[in-house]
Every structure is written in C-alpha cells, then in structure tokens.
Coordinates of C-alpha atoms and ligand atoms in Angstrom, one line a residue:
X1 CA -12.3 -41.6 -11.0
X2 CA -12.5 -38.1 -10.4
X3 CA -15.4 -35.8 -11.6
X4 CA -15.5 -34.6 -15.5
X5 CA -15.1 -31.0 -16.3
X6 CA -14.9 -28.8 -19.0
X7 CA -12.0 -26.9 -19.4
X8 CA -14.2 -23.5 -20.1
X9 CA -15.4 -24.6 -16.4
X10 CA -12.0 -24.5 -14.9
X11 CA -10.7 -21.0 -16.2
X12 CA -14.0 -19.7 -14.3
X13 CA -13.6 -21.3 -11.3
X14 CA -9.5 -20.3 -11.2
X15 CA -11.0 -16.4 -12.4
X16 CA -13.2 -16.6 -9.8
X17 CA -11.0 -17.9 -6.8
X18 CA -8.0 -15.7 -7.2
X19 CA -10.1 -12.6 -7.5
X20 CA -11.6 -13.9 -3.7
X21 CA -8.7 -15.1 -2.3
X22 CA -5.7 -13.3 -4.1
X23 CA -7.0 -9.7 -3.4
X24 CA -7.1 -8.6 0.1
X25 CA -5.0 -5.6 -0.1
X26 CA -7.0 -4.6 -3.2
X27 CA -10.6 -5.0 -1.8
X28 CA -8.8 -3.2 1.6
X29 CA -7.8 -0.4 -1.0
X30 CA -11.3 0.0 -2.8
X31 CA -13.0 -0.2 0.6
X32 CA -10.5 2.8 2.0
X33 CA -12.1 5.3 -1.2
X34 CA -15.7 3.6 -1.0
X35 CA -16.3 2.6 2.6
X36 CA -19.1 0.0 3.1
X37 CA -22.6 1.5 2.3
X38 CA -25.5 0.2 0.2
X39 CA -24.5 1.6 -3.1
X40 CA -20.4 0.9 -2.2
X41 CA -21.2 -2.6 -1.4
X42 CA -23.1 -3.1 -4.9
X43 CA -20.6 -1.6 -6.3
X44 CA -17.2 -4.0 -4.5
X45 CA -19.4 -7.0 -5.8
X46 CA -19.8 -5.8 -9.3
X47 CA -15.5 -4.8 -9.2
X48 CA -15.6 -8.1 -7.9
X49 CA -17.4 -9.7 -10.8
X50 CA -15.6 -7.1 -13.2
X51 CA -12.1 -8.7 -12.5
X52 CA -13.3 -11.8 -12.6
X53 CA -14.2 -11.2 -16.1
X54 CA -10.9 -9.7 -16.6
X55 CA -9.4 -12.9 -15.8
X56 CA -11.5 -15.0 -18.1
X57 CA -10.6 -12.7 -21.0
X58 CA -6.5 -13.2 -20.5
X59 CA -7.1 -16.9 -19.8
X60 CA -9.1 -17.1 -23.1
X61 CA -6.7 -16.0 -25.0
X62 CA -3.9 -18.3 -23.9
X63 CA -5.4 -21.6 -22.2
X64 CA -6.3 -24.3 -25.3
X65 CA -5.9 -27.8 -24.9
X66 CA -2.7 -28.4 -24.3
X67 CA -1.7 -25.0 -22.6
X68 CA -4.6 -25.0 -20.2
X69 CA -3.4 -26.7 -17.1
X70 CA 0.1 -25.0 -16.8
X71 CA -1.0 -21.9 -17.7
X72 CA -3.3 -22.0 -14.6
X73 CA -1.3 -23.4 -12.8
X74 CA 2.0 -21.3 -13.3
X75 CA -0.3 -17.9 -12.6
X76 CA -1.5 -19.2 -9.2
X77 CA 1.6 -19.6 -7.9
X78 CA 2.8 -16.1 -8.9
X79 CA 0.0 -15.0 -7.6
X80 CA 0.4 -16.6 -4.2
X81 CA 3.5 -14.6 -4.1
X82 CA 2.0 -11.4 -5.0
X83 CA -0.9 -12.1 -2.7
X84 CA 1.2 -12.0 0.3
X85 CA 4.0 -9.4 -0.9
X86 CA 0.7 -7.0 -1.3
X87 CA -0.8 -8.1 1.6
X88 CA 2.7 -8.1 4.0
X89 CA 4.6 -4.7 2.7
X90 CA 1.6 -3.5 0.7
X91 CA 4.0 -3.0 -2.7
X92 CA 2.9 -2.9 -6.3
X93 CA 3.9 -5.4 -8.7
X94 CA 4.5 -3.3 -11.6
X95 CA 7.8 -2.5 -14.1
X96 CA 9.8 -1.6 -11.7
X97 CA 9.0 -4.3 -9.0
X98 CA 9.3 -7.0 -12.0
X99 CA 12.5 -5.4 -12.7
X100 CA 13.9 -5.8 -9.0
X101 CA 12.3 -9.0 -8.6
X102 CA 14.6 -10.2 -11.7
X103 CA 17.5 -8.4 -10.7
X104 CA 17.4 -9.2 -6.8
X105 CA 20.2 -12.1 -5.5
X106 CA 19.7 -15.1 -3.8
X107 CA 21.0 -13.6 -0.3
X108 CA 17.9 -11.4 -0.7
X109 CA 15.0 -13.8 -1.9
X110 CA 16.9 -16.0 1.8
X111 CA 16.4 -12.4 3.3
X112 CA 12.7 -12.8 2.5
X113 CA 11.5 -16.2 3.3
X114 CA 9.0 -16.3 5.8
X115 CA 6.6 -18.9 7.4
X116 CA 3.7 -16.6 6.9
X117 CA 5.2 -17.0 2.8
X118 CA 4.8 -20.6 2.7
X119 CA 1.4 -20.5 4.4
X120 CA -0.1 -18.3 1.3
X121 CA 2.4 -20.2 -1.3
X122 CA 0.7 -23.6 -0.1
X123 CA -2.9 -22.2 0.7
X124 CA -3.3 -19.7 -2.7
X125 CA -0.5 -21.6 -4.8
X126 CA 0.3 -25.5 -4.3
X127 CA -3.5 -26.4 -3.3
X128 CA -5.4 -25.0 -6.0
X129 CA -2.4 -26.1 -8.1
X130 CA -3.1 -29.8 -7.2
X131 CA -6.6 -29.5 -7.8
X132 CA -5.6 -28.4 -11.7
X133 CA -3.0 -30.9 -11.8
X134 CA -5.6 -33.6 -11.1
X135 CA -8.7 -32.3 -12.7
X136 CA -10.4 -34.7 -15.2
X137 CA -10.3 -32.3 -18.3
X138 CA -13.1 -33.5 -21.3
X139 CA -11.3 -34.0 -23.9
X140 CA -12.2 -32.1 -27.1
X141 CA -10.4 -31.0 -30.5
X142 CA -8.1 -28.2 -30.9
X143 CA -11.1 -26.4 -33.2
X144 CA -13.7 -26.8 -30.5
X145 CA -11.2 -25.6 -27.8
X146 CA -10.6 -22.4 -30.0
X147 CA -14.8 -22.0 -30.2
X148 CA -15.2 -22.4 -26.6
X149 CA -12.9 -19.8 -25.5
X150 CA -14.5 -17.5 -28.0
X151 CA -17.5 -18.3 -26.2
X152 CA -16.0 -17.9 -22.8
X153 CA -14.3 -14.3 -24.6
X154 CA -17.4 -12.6 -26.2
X155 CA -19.5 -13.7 -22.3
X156 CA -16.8 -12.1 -20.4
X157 CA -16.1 -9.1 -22.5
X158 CA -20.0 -8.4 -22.6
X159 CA -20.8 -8.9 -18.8
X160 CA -17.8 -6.5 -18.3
X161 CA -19.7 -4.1 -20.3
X162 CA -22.8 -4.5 -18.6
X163 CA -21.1 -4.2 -15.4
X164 CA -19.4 -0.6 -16.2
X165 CA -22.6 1.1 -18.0
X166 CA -25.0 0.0 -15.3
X167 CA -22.9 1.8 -12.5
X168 CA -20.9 4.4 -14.7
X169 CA -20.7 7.1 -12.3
X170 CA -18.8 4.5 -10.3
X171 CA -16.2 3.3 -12.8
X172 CA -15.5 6.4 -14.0
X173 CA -14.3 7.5 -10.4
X174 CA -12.8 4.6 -10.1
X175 CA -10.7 4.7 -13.4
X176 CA -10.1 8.3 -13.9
X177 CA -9.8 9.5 -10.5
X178 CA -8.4 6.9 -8.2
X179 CA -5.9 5.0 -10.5
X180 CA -3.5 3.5 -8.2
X181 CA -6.4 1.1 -6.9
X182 CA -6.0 -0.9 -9.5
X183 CA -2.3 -1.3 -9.3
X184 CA -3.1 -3.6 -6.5
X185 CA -5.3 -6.0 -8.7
X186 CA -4.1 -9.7 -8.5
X187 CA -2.9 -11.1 -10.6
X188 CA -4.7 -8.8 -13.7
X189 CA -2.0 -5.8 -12.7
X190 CA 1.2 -8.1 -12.8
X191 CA 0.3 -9.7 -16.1
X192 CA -0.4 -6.1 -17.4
X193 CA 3.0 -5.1 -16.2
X194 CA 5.0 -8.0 -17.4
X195 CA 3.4 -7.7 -21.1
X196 CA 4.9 -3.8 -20.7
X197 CA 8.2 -4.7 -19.2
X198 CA 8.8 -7.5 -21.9
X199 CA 8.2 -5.7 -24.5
X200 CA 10.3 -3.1 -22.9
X201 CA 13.0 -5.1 -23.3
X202 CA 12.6 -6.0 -26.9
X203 CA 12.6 -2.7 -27.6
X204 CA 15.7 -1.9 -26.0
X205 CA 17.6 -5.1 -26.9
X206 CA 16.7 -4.1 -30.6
X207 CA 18.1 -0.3 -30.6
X208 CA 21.9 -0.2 -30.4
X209 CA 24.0 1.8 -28.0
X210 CA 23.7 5.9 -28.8
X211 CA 26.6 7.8 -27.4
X212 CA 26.6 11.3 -25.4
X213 CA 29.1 14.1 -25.4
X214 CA 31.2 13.2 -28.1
X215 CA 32.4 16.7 -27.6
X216 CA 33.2 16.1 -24.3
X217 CA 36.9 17.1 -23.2
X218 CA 38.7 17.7 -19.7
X219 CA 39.2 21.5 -19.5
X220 CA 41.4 22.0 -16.7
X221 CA 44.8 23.6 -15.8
X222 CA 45.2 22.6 -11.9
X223 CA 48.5 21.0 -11.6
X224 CA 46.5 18.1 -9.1
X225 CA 45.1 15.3 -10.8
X226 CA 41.5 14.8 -9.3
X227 CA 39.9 11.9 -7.2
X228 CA 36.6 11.7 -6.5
X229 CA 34.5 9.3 -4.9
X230 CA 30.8 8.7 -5.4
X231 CA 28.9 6.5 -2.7
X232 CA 25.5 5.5 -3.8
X233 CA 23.7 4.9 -1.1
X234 CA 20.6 2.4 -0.4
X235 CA 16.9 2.9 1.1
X236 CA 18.3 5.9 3.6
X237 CA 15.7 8.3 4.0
X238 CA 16.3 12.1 4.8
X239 CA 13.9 12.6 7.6
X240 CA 16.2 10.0 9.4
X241 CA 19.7 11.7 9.2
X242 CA 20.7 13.5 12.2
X243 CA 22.1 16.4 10.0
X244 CA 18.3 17.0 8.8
X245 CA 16.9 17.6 12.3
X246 CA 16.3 14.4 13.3
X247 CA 16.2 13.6 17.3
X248 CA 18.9 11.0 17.5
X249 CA 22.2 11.4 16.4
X250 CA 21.8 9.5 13.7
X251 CA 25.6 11.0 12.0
X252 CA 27.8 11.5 15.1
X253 CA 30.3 11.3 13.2
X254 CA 29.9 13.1 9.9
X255 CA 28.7 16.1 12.2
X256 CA 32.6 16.4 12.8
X257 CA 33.8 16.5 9.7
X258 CA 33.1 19.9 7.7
X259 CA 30.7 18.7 5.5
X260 CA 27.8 20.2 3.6
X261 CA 24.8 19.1 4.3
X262 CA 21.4 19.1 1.5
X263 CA 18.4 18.6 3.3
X264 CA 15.8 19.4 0.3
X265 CA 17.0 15.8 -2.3
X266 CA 14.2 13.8 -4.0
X267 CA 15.0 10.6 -6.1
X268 CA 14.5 9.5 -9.3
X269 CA 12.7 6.5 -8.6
X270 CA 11.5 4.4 -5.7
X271 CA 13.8 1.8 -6.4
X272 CA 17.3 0.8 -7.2
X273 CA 16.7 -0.3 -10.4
X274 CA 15.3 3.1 -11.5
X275 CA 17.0 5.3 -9.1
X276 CA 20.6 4.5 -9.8
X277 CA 20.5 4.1 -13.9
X278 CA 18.2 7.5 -13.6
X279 CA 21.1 9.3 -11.4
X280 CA 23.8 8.3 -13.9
X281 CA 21.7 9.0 -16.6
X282 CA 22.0 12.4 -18.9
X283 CA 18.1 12.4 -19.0
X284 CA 16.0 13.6 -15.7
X285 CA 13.0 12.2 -14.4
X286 CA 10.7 13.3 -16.5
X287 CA 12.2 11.8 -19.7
X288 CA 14.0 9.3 -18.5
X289 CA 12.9 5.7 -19.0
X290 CA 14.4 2.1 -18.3
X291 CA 14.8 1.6 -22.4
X292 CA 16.3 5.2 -22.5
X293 CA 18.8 4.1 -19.8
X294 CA 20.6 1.4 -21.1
X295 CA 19.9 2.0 -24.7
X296 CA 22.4 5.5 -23.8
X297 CA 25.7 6.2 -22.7
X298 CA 26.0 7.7 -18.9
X299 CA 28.4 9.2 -17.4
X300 CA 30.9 6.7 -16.7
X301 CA 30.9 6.3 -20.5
X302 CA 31.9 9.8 -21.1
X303 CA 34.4 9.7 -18.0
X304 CA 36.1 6.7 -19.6
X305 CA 36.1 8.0 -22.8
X306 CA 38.0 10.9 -21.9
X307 CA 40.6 9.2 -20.1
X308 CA 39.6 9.3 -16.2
X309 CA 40.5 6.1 -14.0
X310 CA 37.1 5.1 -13.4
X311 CA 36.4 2.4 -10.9
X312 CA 32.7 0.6 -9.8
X313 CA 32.7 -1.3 -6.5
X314 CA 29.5 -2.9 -5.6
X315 CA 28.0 -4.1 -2.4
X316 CA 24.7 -4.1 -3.5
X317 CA 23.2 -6.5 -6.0
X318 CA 24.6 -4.9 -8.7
X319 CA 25.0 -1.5 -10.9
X320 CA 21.5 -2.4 -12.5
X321 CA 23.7 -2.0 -15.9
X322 CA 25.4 1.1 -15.3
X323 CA 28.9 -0.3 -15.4
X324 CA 28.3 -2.5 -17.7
X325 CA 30.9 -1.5 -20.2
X326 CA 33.1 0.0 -17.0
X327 CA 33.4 -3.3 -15.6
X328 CA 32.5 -3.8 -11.7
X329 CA 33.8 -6.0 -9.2
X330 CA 31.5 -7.5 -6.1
X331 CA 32.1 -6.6 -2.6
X332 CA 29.5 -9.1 -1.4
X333 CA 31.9 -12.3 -1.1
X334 CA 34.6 -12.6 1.4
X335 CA 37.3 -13.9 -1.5
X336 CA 37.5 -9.9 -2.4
X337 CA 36.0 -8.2 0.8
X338 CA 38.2 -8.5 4.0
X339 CA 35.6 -7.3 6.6
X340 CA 32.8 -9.9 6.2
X341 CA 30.5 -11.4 9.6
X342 CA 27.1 -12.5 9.2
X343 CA 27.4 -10.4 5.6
X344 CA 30.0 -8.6 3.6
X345 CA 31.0 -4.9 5.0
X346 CA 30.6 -1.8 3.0
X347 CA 33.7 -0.7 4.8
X348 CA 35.3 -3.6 2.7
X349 CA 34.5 -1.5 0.1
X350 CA 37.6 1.0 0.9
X351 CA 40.4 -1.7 1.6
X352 CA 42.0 -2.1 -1.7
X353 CA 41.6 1.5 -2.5
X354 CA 44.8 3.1 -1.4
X355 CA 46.5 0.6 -3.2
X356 CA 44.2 1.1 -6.1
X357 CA 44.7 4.9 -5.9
X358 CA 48.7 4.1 -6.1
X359 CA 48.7 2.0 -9.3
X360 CA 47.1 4.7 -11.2
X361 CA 49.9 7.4 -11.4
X362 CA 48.1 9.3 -14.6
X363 CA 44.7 10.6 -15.1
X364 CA 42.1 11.3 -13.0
X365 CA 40.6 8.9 -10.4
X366 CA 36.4 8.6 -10.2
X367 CA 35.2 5.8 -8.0
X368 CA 32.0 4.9 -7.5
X369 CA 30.9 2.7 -3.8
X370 CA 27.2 1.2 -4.3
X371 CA 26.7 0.5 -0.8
X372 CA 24.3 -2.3 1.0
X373 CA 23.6 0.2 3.2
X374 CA 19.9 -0.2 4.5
X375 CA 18.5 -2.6 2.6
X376 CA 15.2 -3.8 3.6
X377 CA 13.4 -6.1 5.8
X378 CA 16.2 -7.6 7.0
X379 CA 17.8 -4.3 8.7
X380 CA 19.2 -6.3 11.5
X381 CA 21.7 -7.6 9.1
X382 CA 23.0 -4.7 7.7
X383 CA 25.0 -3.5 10.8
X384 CA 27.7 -5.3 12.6
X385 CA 27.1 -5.5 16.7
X386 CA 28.9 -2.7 17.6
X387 CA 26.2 -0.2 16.0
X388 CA 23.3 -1.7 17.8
X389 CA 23.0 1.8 20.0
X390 CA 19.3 1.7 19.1
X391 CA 17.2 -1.0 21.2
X392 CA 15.5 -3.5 21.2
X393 CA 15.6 -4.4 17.6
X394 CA 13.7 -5.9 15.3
X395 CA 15.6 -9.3 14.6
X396 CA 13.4 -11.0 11.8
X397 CA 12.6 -10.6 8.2
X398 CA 8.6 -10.5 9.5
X399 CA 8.4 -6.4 10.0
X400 CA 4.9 -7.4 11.0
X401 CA 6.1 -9.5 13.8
X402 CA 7.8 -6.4 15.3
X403 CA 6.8 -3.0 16.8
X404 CA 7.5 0.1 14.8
X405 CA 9.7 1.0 17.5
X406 CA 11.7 -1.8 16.8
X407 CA 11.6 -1.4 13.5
X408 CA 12.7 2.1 13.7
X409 CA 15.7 1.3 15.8
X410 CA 17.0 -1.3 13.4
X411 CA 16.8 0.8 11.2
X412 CA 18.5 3.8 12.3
X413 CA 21.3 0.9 13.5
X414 CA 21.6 0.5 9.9
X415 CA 22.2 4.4 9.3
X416 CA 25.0 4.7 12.1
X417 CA 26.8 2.2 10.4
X418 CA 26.5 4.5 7.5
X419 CA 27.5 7.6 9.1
X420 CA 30.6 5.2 10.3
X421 CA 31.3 4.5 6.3
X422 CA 31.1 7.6 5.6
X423 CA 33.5 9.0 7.9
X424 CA 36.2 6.3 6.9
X425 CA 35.6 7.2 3.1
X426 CA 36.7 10.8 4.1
X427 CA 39.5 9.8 6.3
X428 CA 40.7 7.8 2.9
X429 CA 40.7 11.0 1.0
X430 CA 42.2 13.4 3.5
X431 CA 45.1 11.1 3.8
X432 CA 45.3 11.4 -0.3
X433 CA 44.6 15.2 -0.5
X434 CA 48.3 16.5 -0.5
X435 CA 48.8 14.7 -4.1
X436 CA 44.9 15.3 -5.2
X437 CA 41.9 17.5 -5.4
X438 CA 39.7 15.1 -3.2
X439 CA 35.9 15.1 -3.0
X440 CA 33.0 12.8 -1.6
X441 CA 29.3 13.4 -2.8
X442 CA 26.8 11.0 -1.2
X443 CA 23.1 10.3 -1.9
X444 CA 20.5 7.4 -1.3
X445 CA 18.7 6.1 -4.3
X446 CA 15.3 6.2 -2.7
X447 CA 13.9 6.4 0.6
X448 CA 12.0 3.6 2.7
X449 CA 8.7 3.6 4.5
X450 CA 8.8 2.5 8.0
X451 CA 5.0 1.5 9.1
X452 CA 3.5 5.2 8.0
X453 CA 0.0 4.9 6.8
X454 CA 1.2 0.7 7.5
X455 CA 3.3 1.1 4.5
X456 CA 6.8 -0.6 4.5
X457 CA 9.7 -1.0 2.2
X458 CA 10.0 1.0 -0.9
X459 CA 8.7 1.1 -4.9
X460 CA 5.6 2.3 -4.7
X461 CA 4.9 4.0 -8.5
X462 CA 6.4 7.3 -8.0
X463 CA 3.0 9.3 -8.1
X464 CA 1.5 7.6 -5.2
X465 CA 4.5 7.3 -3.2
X466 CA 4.5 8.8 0.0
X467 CA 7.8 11.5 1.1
X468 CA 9.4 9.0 3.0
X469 CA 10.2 6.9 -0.3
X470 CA 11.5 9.6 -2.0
X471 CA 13.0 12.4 0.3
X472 CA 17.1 11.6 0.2
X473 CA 19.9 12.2 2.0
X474 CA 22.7 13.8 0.0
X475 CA 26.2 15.3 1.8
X476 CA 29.3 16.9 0.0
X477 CA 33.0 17.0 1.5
X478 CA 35.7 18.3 -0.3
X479 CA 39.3 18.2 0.4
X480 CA 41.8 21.5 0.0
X481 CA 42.9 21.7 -2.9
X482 CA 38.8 22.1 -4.5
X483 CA 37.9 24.3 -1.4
X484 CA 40.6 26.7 -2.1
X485 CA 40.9 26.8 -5.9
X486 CA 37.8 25.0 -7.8
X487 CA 34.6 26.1 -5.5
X488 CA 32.7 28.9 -4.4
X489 CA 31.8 27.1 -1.0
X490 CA 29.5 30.0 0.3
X491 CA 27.6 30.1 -3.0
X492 CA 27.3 26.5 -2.3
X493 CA 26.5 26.9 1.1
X494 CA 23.3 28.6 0.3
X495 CA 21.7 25.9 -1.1
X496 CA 21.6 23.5 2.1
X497 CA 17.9 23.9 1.8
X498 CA 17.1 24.2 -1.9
X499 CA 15.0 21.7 -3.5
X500 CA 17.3 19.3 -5.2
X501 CA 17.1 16.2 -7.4
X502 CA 18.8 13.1 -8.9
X503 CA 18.5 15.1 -12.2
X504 CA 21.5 17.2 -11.2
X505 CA 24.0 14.7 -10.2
X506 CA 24.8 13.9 -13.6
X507 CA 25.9 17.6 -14.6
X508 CA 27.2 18.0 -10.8
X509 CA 29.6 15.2 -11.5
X510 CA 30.7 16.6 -15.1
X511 CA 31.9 20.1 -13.8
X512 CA 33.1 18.6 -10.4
X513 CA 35.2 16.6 -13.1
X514 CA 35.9 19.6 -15.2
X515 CA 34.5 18.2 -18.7
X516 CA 32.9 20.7 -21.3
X517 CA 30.7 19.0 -23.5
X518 CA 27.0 20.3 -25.0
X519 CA 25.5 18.0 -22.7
X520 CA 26.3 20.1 -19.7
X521 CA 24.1 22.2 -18.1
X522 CA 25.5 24.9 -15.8
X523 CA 21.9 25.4 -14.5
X524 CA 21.7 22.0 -12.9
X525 CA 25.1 21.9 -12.0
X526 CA 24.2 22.5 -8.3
X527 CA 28.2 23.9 -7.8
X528 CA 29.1 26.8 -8.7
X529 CA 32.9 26.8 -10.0
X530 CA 35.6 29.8 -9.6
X531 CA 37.4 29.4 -12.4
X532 CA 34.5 28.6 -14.8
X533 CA 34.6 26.2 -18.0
Ligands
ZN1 ZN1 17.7 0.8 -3.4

C-alpha cells in the first residue's frame, strides 16, 4: 500500500518540481539581467516561489477529482519537451512555435529525435508521470474537491501578491522592462500561448473568407504572355550569401548569371508559418496577423481570379494555407519527385515544369517553388554529396555535439546547393524566354542563428530576435523581353542596398504581373515599370 495523499498536496508538489527542474534556460535568463548578488538571489527565490504560485492557480482551476491525474500528467510530459527544446536551441514556445509544432511533418519530428530528448522526456516526463499515475489520491466528493481548490486558489493568488509588493521595484523591472524573460517560463508561458493560439483559431474558423481586389484586372498590351517563377526560400540568412560580402563563395554560380542582388531584406516573421502567409499576404507586418492571413484572400487568389496559370509546388512541409484554394502538390515523395537520395530534391521541383509550361498555351504562367532549402538542425541532410565543399561537417541532429565550425560548414553546404537550384531555375526560364517575358524573384522566409550569443535555429518572437533570424536574402533575374520593354533596370539597380521587406513582395508581384487593382501600391512596389499601369 502506498502512502495517502491529498490531491491539493499533489498540484503543489507537481507546481513546485517543474518550476525546479523544467526551467533552466529561464533561471539562466533571469540570472543573465540580475546576476547573483544578495538582493538578486532573494529576488530568483521569490520568482521562484512566484511561478510556483502560478502553477497552482492554472492547476486549480482545471484539476478536480476526476481530471486531476491526467491533467498532471499530460502537462509534464509537454513540459519535458519544452524543457529540453529551451534548454537545447534556446527557442520560445509561443503562437508561432505552437503553430510550427502542429504544422511540422513526421520526417522532421525523425529530424529531431535525440538521446539527450529521451533523457529529459524520461527524467522530467515519464518518472514524475509514474509517480502520479500511482499516487494514492484521498478520495473526497466533487463539492469538497471544488472547496479545496478554492482554497489552494485564494493561498496561491495571495502569496503571489505578497511576493510582488514586498520586492516591487523588482517585478516592475522585471515585467515592464525585460519582457522576453518570461517567455522562457515552463510550462506557465506555453499554456498562456496555447489559450491565445486556440482561441485564435476559433476566431478565424468563425469569420468567412473576405476577398481583395475585386477590381483587380490584367492591364497589359505586350504581345508575350508572362511566366514568372517565385522560389520561397527556407532559413537562408543574408549575411551568408556570397553576393552580400560574405568570405566564401557561397553563390558561385548565380555570380554568373546577371542577376540583381538586394542585400538590405528583413522578414516578416521568424518562422515559416508566419513568414510565408505574411509575404503572400496584402497586409505588412505591422497589421498582419495569423487570423488576418487565412481569414483573407492573397495573392494567388487574385492571380487566379483573373485568369493567370497559377501553380504551387512544395518541398517544404507545406504552403502553411496559402494555396489552399490554389491547390498544391508535394515534392517531398519520390512517386512525384524524380531526384530523391537520402531526401527528396528541390531540383525535383523543376522536372515536370517544361512540360507543365507546354500544356498551358493561354494566359499567364506564375509558379511558385517552396524550397527545403536549409531547414534546421539537420543541415547535413539537406544537400546531396556533391555540395559537401565545406568540411568537416556537422553530421547529427545534436548541433550541441558539434563545433560551430562544423555547424557553419553544413550549413553553407546547404546554401551551395541553393545557389545550384537557383541557377537551374534560370537556365529553365532562359530556355522559355523566346515565347515569354520570364522572371525569377527569390527570398528566404526568415533567417537562422548559428551558435551567436549560443542561440540556434530560428522563431524567436520577432522583437527579441537577433539580425541573423531576420536579415534575408532576396535576388531578381529577368529574362529579355521584361529587361527591354517592362523595367527600368538602372532605377532598379539603385536599390541593391535599400532597406527592404516582405511587405513589398505582395505589390512587387502585382505590377511584375501587370494587375491594376486599389490594392496596389506603387510605393512598395520595389520595381519601377516603363510603361506604367
Ligand atoms: Zn522557414
């Protein structure tokens, strides 16, 4: 027979063990802005203690009888996850992560696995878990249940208060000046964020679809019909491109092609989730929003609407809903793509095109490529052999286990096979440009950090995020037919080094297509047209 407890006992002694053991990264954070002192140390205990509180309240409010054990037990497993994704790559688990988390694959979740994983799901999770699972709960009614939380409720709330007034100075730095340290909060911050995203979702499942541009016609009187192709890229960061400056030659090969080069693009978001909706998107960062994004037609909406060929191939997880009414078809299985070893090929991507290109004899052509490109940890994946220039690599999903050197070649590995892609996407459009005004615009959706500050991967809440997350890439070819007639290529020249944004791909794209609507603004349209609509 095990020992007796009450069940008010076990929500304190779960508060209390995932604020000490879940919360590393957190108490590494606080100590970072308060470093150990006299005053700082009374201060970590009584944080301590506050989010302990914290923890009581929430589990108050949904652990009676019968709900107790797997609530508990459900949240410490999470939290085991979030423990070590906090403590490993230092990431938040906020909307957006929650958001990538649900949208992410199973090849990725395999890309993640780790023995250093299991350790913290079986220490943090399973074990504590068990101890749940098997506790001796005294039984009592559903009313008493009710008055114990409420008991367990008013303690927790008033303690918290305590805690705040009797070092106010403190908490008011603390909660007015250095917000982002509580982002890292475990599990407090990803119960906060879920509540948001799922009643994000309710609110956008419950408003219908409102249409843009209705106005929105093709104004042009070039006898070539027009094909342009859109790569979205993944996790490349500027400051690693060859044609920014950087020390290796990163782009060999789009250095031969005449490209222009923008060297001053920031993202939308710090994920793919955010980024790629956001760039599609007729709002900019500022105002736009996750509900905003699906609850409104993009661009591919209008482009379809007024009669353009438009076609979504994805190598990535997905077009986070951006094709959704478009239709998209998955690169990442060897049944469509033909170029497929350890993983599928962007440059899979571009077989069926020509053929693709030929059973469309009317209209314009738009395509967009959503390219694996370098998708994180795993960057030793995302390259075949022949673009392993860099060495030695980092061949693990444990970026801890590696040197930042290593890291840092992998990674650029990743970006040659990039350039690579590139380069055969333009050779695909020169070889169409007699019949068509071709055109390529690249971009990344965010950037990735690579061991700066010992911050890794990406989606850190945009206004903590460090340059490296959010400083893009972004080229432009075009073929002829636009150089000669459509474009005032010196006018565009000039702004290789102007600060750019996500926010004007979305009216870039509508003139590059040459669609008048109210929607378009000329002032973001970062081209400048010669025969203007
Ligand atoms: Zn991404």
């Amino acid at each position: 027979m095990t020992m007796k407890i009450t069940s008010s006992k076990l929500i304190l002694i779960t508060s209390v063990f995932l604020v000490l053991f879940g919360n590393l990264t957190f108490v590494e954070n606080v100590l970072k802005v308060y470093p150990i002192s006299f005053d700082n140390s009374l201060f970590l205990v009584s944080l301590l203690i506050l989010f302990s509180c914290i923890n009581v309240i929430i589990f108050s409010l949904v652990c009676f009888n019968r709900t107790l054990k797997p609530i508990l037990i459900v949240i410490l497993l999470i939290s085991s996850f979030a423990a070590y994704f906090m403590d490993t790559y230092h990431v938040v688990i906020d909307g957006f992560m929650i958001d990538n988390i649900i949208k992410t694959d199973k090849n990725e979740v395999l890309d993640l696995l780790s023995l250093k994983q299991a350790l913290y799901f079986l220490l943090l999770g399973v074990l504590p878990s068990l101890f749940i699972y098997k506790a001796n709960i005294i039984k009592i009614s559903f009313k008493k249940s009710v008055l114990s939380n409420l008991i367990l409720f008013s303690g927790a709330l008033l303690l918290s208060i305590v805690l705040i007034l009797s070092m106010s100075n403190f908490y008011a730095s603390f909660f007015r000046e250095h917000k982002p340290l509580r982002f890292y909060a475990n599990p407090s911050y990803y119960i906060y964020s879920s509540i948001k995203y799922i009643n994000g979702l309710f609110k956008s499942s419950s408003t219908a679809l409102k249409p843009i541009a209705l106005d929105a016609q093709i104004v042009s009187d070039n006898k070539y019909r027009k094909l342009i192709v859109f790569v979205v890229g993944e996790t490349a960061r500027a400051d690693h491109f060859s044609l920014n400056g950087y020390n290796r030659k990163t782009n060999p090969l789009l250095e031969k092609e005449n490209i222009l080069n923008f060297d001053n693009v920031w993202s939308c978001g710090t994920s793919t989730a955010h980024s790629v909706p956001c760039m599609f998107s007729v709002y900019g960062r500022s105002d736009f929003s996750k509900i905003k994004g699906v609850s409104t037609e993009n661009i591919l909406d209008l482009l379809k609407r007024v009669g353009v060929n438009v076609l979504w191939l994805d190598n990535n997880s997905s077009s986070k809903g951006v094709a959704d009414r478009i239709g998209e078809i998955d690169y990442k299985s060897s049944s469509i793509n033909p170029i497929c070893d350890i993983e599928c090929r962007d440059e899979g991507m571009l077989a069926n095109l020509q053929s693709y290109i030929n059973s469309h004899p009317t209209g314009d052509i738009f395509i967009v490529l959503h390219q694996m490109g370098n998708h994180g940890p795993a960057y030793f994946k995302r390259y075949p052999k022949a673009f392993e220039k860099f060495t030695p690599i980092c061949e693990t999903n444990q970026l801890e286990q590696c040197t930042k050197k290593e890291i840092i070649n992998t990674y650029d590995n990743a970006l040659l096979y990039t350039d690579y892609f590139l380069s055969q996407t333009i050779k695909l459009l020169k070889t169409n440009d007699n019949q068509f005004e071709t055109a390529l615009l690249y971009v990344s959706d965010h950037g990735e950090s690579l061991g700066e500050n010992n911050l890794y991967l990406h989606g850190l809440p945009y206004m903590i995020a460090p340059d490296e997350q959010i400083h893009v890439p972004m080229i432009m070819w075009f073929g002829n037919h636009f150089e000669k007639n459509e474009i005032n290529i010196e006018q565009l020249k000039q702004k290789s080094h102007k600060k750019l944004s996500h926010d004007n791909i979305f009216h870039t794209l509508l003139g590059l297509m040459g669609i008048e609507s109210k929607v378009y603004d000329k002032n973001m349209d970062i081209i400048e047209h010669k025969n203007d609509h």
